[in-house]
JSON list of C-alpha atoms in Angstrom, two decimals:
[
{"chain": "A", "resi": 1, "resn": "UNK", "atom": "CA", "xyz": [-19.07, 13.02, 17.83]},
{"chain": "A", "resi": 2, "resn": "UNK", "atom": "CA", "xyz": [-17.91, 10.41, 15.05]},
{"chain": "A", "resi": 3, "resn": "UNK", "atom": "CA", "xyz": [-15.50, 9.24, 17.41]},
{"chain": "A", "resi": 4, "resn": "UNK", "atom": "CA", "xyz": [-17.94, 8.54, 20.28]},
{"chain": "A", "resi": 5, "resn": "UNK", "atom": "CA", "xyz": [-20.05, 6.68, 17.56]},
{"chain": "A", "resi": 6, "resn": "UNK", "atom": "CA", "xyz": [-17.00, 4.82, 16.55]},
{"chain": "A", "resi": 7, "resn": "UNK", "atom": "CA", "xyz": [-16.30, 3.81, 20.31]},
{"chain": "A", "resi": 8, "resn": "UNK", "atom": "CA", "xyz": [-19.84, 2.90, 20.60]},
{"chain": "A", "resi": 9, "resn": "UNK", "atom": "CA", "xyz": [-19.80, 0.22, 17.50]},
{"chain": "A", "resi": 10, "resn": "UNK", "atom": "CA", "xyz": [-16.30, -0.89, 18.67]},
{"chain": "A", "resi": 11, "resn": "UNK", "atom": "CA", "xyz": [-17.67, -1.98, 22.14]},
{"chain": "A", "resi": 12, "resn": "UNK", "atom": "CA", "xyz": [-20.69, -3.82, 20.36]},
{"chain": "A", "resi": 13, "resn": "UNK", "atom": "CA", "xyz": [-18.95, -5.42, 17.03]},
{"chain": "A", "resi": 14, "resn": "UNK", "atom": "CA", "xyz": [-16.61, -8.02, 17.72]},
{"chain": "A", "resi": 15, "resn": "UNK", "atom": "CA", "xyz": [-15.70, -8.37, 13.77]},
{"chain": "A", "resi": 16, "resn": "UNK", "atom": "CA", "xyz": [-14.56, -4.54, 14.21]},
{"chain": "A", "resi": 17, "resn": "UNK", "atom": "CA", "xyz": [-11.93, -5.75, 16.84]},
{"chain": "A", "resi": 18, "resn": "UNK", "atom": "CA", "xyz": [-10.80, -8.68, 14.69]},
{"chain": "A", "resi": 19, "resn": "UNK", "atom": "CA", "xyz": [-10.56, -6.77, 11.44]},
{"chain": "A", "resi": 20, "resn": "UNK", "atom": "CA", "xyz": [-8.42, -3.62, 13.30]},
{"chain": "A", "resi": 21, "resn": "UNK", "atom": "CA", "xyz": [-6.25, -6.39, 14.67]},
{"chain": "A", "resi": 22, "resn": "UNK", "atom": "CA", "xyz": [-5.66, -8.45, 11.44]},
{"chain": "A", "resi": 23, "resn": "UNK", "atom": "CA", "xyz": [-5.24, -5.18, 9.59]},
{"chain": "A", "resi": 24, "resn": "UNK", "atom": "CA", "xyz": [-2.43, -3.96, 12.35]},
{"chain": "A", "resi": 25, "resn": "UNK", "atom": "CA", "xyz": [-0.92, -7.37, 11.79]},
{"chain": "A", "resi": 26, "resn": "UNK", "atom": "CA", "xyz": [-0.73, -7.30, 8.13]},
{"chain": "A", "resi": 27, "resn": "UNK", "atom": "CA", "xyz": [0.98, -4.03, 7.96]},
{"chain": "A", "resi": 28, "resn": "UNK", "atom": "CA", "xyz": [3.38, -4.83, 10.58]},
{"chain": "A", "resi": 29, "resn": "UNK", "atom": "CA", "xyz": [4.16, -7.96, 8.53]},
{"chain": "A", "resi": 30, "resn": "UNK", "atom": "CA", "xyz": [4.38, -5.83, 5.34]},
{"chain": "A", "resi": 31, "resn": "UNK", "atom": "CA", "xyz": [6.91, -3.44, 7.08]},
{"chain": "A", "resi": 32, "resn": "UNK", "atom": "CA", "xyz": [9.05, -6.15, 8.37]},
{"chain": "A", "resi": 33, "resn": "UNK", "atom": "CA", "xyz": [9.23, -7.74, 4.90]},
{"chain": "A", "resi": 34, "resn": "UNK", "atom": "CA", "xyz": [9.90, -4.56, 3.31]},
{"chain": "A", "resi": 35, "resn": "UNK", "atom": "CA", "xyz": [12.65, -3.88, 5.96]},
{"chain": "A", "resi": 36, "resn": "UNK", "atom": "CA", "xyz": [14.28, -7.35, 5.30]},
{"chain": "A", "resi": 37, "resn": "UNK", "atom": "CA", "xyz": [14.05, -6.95, 1.57]},
{"chain": "A", "resi": 38, "resn": "UNK", "atom": "CA", "xyz": [15.76, -3.38, 1.72]},
{"chain": "A", "resi": 39, "resn": "UNK", "atom": "CA", "xyz": [18.51, -4.98, 3.91]},
{"chain": "A", "resi": 40, "resn": "UNK", "atom": "CA", "xyz": [19.35, -7.67, 1.44]},
{"chain": "A", "resi": 41, "resn": "UNK", "atom": "CA", "xyz": [18.98, -5.84, -1.87]},
{"chain": "A", "resi": 42, "resn": "UNK", "atom": "CA", "xyz": [19.45, -1.97, -2.34]},
{"chain": "A", "resi": 43, "resn": "UNK", "atom": "CA", "xyz": [17.23, 1.16, -2.34]},
{"chain": "A", "resi": 44, "resn": "UNK", "atom": "CA", "xyz": [16.64, 0.98, -6.13]},
{"chain": "A", "resi": 45, "resn": "UNK", "atom": "CA", "xyz": [15.80, -2.59, -6.20]},
{"chain": "A", "resi": 46, "resn": "UNK", "atom": "CA", "xyz": [13.05, -1.69, -3.44]},
{"chain": "A", "resi": 47, "resn": "UNK", "atom": "CA", "xyz": [11.88, 1.19, -5.63]},
{"chain": "A", "resi": 48, "resn": "UNK", "atom": "CA", "xyz": [11.49, -0.81, -8.68]},
{"chain": "A", "resi": 49, "resn": "UNK", "atom": "CA", "xyz": [9.93, -3.64, -6.62]},
{"chain": "A", "resi": 50, "resn": "UNK", "atom": "CA", "xyz": [7.34, -1.17, -5.13]},
{"chain": "A", "resi": 51, "resn": "UNK", "atom": "CA", "xyz": [6.53, 0.36, -8.32]},
{"chain": "A", "resi": 52, "resn": "UNK", "atom": "CA", "xyz": [5.91, -3.19, -9.82]},
{"chain": "A", "resi": 53, "resn": "UNK", "atom": "CA", "xyz": [3.51, -3.78, -6.47]},
{"chain": "A", "resi": 54, "resn": "UNK", "atom": "CA", "xyz": [1.38, -0.87, -7.58]},
{"chain": "A", "resi": 55, "resn": "UNK", "atom": "CA", "xyz": [0.98, -2.15, -10.90]},
{"chain": "A", "resi": 56, "resn": "UNK", "atom": "CA", "xyz": [-0.31, -5.62, -9.87]},
{"chain": "A", "resi": 57, "resn": "UNK", "atom": "CA", "xyz": [-2.56, -4.24, -7.32]},
{"chain": "A", "resi": 58, "resn": "UNK", "atom": "CA", "xyz": [-3.90, -1.78, -10.09]},
{"chain": "A", "resi": 59, "resn": "UNK", "atom": "CA", "xyz": [-4.49, -4.53, -12.67]},
{"chain": "A", "resi": 60, "resn": "UNK", "atom": "CA", "xyz": [-5.49, -7.08, -9.93]},
{"chain": "A", "resi": 61, "resn": "UNK", "atom": "CA", "xyz": [-8.33, -4.71, -8.60]},
{"chain": "A", "resi": 62, "resn": "UNK", "atom": "CA", "xyz": [-9.45, -4.16, -11.83]},
{"chain": "A", "resi": 63, "resn": "UNK", "atom": "CA", "xyz": [-9.88, -7.68, -12.80]},
{"chain": "A", "resi": 64, "resn": "UNK", "atom": "CA", "xyz": [-11.59, -8.57, -9.41]},
{"chain": "A", "resi": 65, "resn": "UNK", "atom": "CA", "xyz": [-14.21, -5.68, -9.83]},
{"chain": "A", "resi": 66, "resn": "UNK", "atom": "CA", "xyz": [-14.59, -6.37, -13.28]},
{"chain": "A", "resi": 67, "resn": "UNK", "atom": "CA", "xyz": [-13.25, -2.88, -14.33]},
{"chain": "A", "resi": 68, "resn": "UNK", "atom": "CA", "xyz": [-12.21, -2.24, -17.87]},
{"chain": "A", "resi": 69, "resn": "UNK", "atom": "CA", "xyz": [-8.83, -0.88, -18.30]},
{"chain": "A", "resi": 70, "resn": "UNK", "atom": "CA", "xyz": [-9.43, 1.75, -20.99]},
{"chain": "A", "resi": 71, "resn": "UNK", "atom": "CA", "xyz": [-6.29, 3.72, -22.57]},
{"chain": "A", "resi": 72, "resn": "UNK", "atom": "CA", "xyz": [-7.13, 6.67, -20.70]},
{"chain": "A", "resi": 73, "resn": "UNK", "atom": "CA", "xyz": [-6.95, 4.82, -17.34]},
{"chain": "A", "resi": 74, "resn": "UNK", "atom": "CA", "xyz": [-3.84, 3.08, -18.21]},
{"chain": "A", "resi": 75, "resn": "UNK", "atom": "CA", "xyz": [-2.32, 6.36, -19.27]},
{"chain": "A", "resi": 76, "resn": "UNK", "atom": "CA", "xyz": [-3.37, 8.06, -15.97]},
{"chain": "A", "resi": 77, "resn": "UNK", "atom": "CA", "xyz": [-1.91, 4.56, -13.95]},
{"chain": "A", "resi": 78, "resn": "UNK", "atom": "CA", "xyz": [1.32, 5.09, -15.95]},
{"chain": "A", "resi": 79, "resn": "UNK", "atom": "CA", "xyz": [1.78, 8.39, -15.13]},
{"chain": "A", "resi": 80, "resn": "UNK", "atom": "CA", "xyz": [1.16, 8.23, -11.61]},
{"chain": "A", "resi": 81, "resn": "UNK", "atom": "CA", "xyz": [3.23, 5.25, -11.33]},
{"chain": "A", "resi": 82, "resn": "UNK", "atom": "CA", "xyz": [6.25, 6.60, -13.41]},
{"chain": "A", "resi": 83, "resn": "UNK", "atom": "CA", "xyz": [6.40, 9.79, -11.60]},
{"chain": "A", "resi": 84, "resn": "UNK", "atom": "CA", "xyz": [6.35, 7.60, -8.27]},
{"chain": "A", "resi": 85, "resn": "UNK", "atom": "CA", "xyz": [9.40, 5.60, -9.82]},
{"chain": "A", "resi": 86, "resn": "UNK", "atom": "CA", "xyz": [11.17, 8.60, -11.23]},
{"chain": "A", "resi": 87, "resn": "UNK", "atom": "CA", "xyz": [10.58, 10.38, -7.85]},
{"chain": "A", "resi": 88, "resn": "UNK", "atom": "CA", "xyz": [12.11, 7.21, -5.77]},
{"chain": "A", "resi": 89, "resn": "UNK", "atom": "CA", "xyz": [15.11, 6.92, -8.11]},
{"chain": "A", "resi": 90, "resn": "UNK", "atom": "CA", "xyz": [15.93, 10.56, -8.18]},
{"chain": "A", "resi": 91, "resn": "UNK", "atom": "CA", "xyz": [15.70, 10.90, -4.35]},
{"chain": "A", "resi": 92, "resn": "UNK", "atom": "CA", "xyz": [17.85, 7.80, -3.93]},
{"chain": "A", "resi": 93, "resn": "UNK", "atom": "CA", "xyz": [20.65, 8.90, -6.20]},
{"chain": "A", "resi": 94, "resn": "UNK", "atom": "CA", "xyz": [20.31, 12.44, -4.31]},
{"chain": "A", "resi": 95, "resn": "UNK", "atom": "CA", "xyz": [20.77, 10.88, -1.05]},
{"chain": "A", "resi": 96, "resn": "UNK", "atom": "CA", "xyz": [23.85, 8.43, -2.33]}
]
């Protein structure tokens, strides 16, 4: 099975363990920071910041990988990010 293969690789590859631990700690830190930010600001501010983070990640990865940001790619990103942003805003308004 695939899980058995993973277990065997995990037993013999210390780098895999280091990456898993680092990934877990990074995700924990991200969640802690998000919780602290949410407590100090508001839900709408958090939604806007999260949407901005998506834009920064998309543009940053495109720059690092040397990808072109053609108009059609930008349109697709804009539609996706805009949809997430609108959903977050509407969801917060409905809960309030």
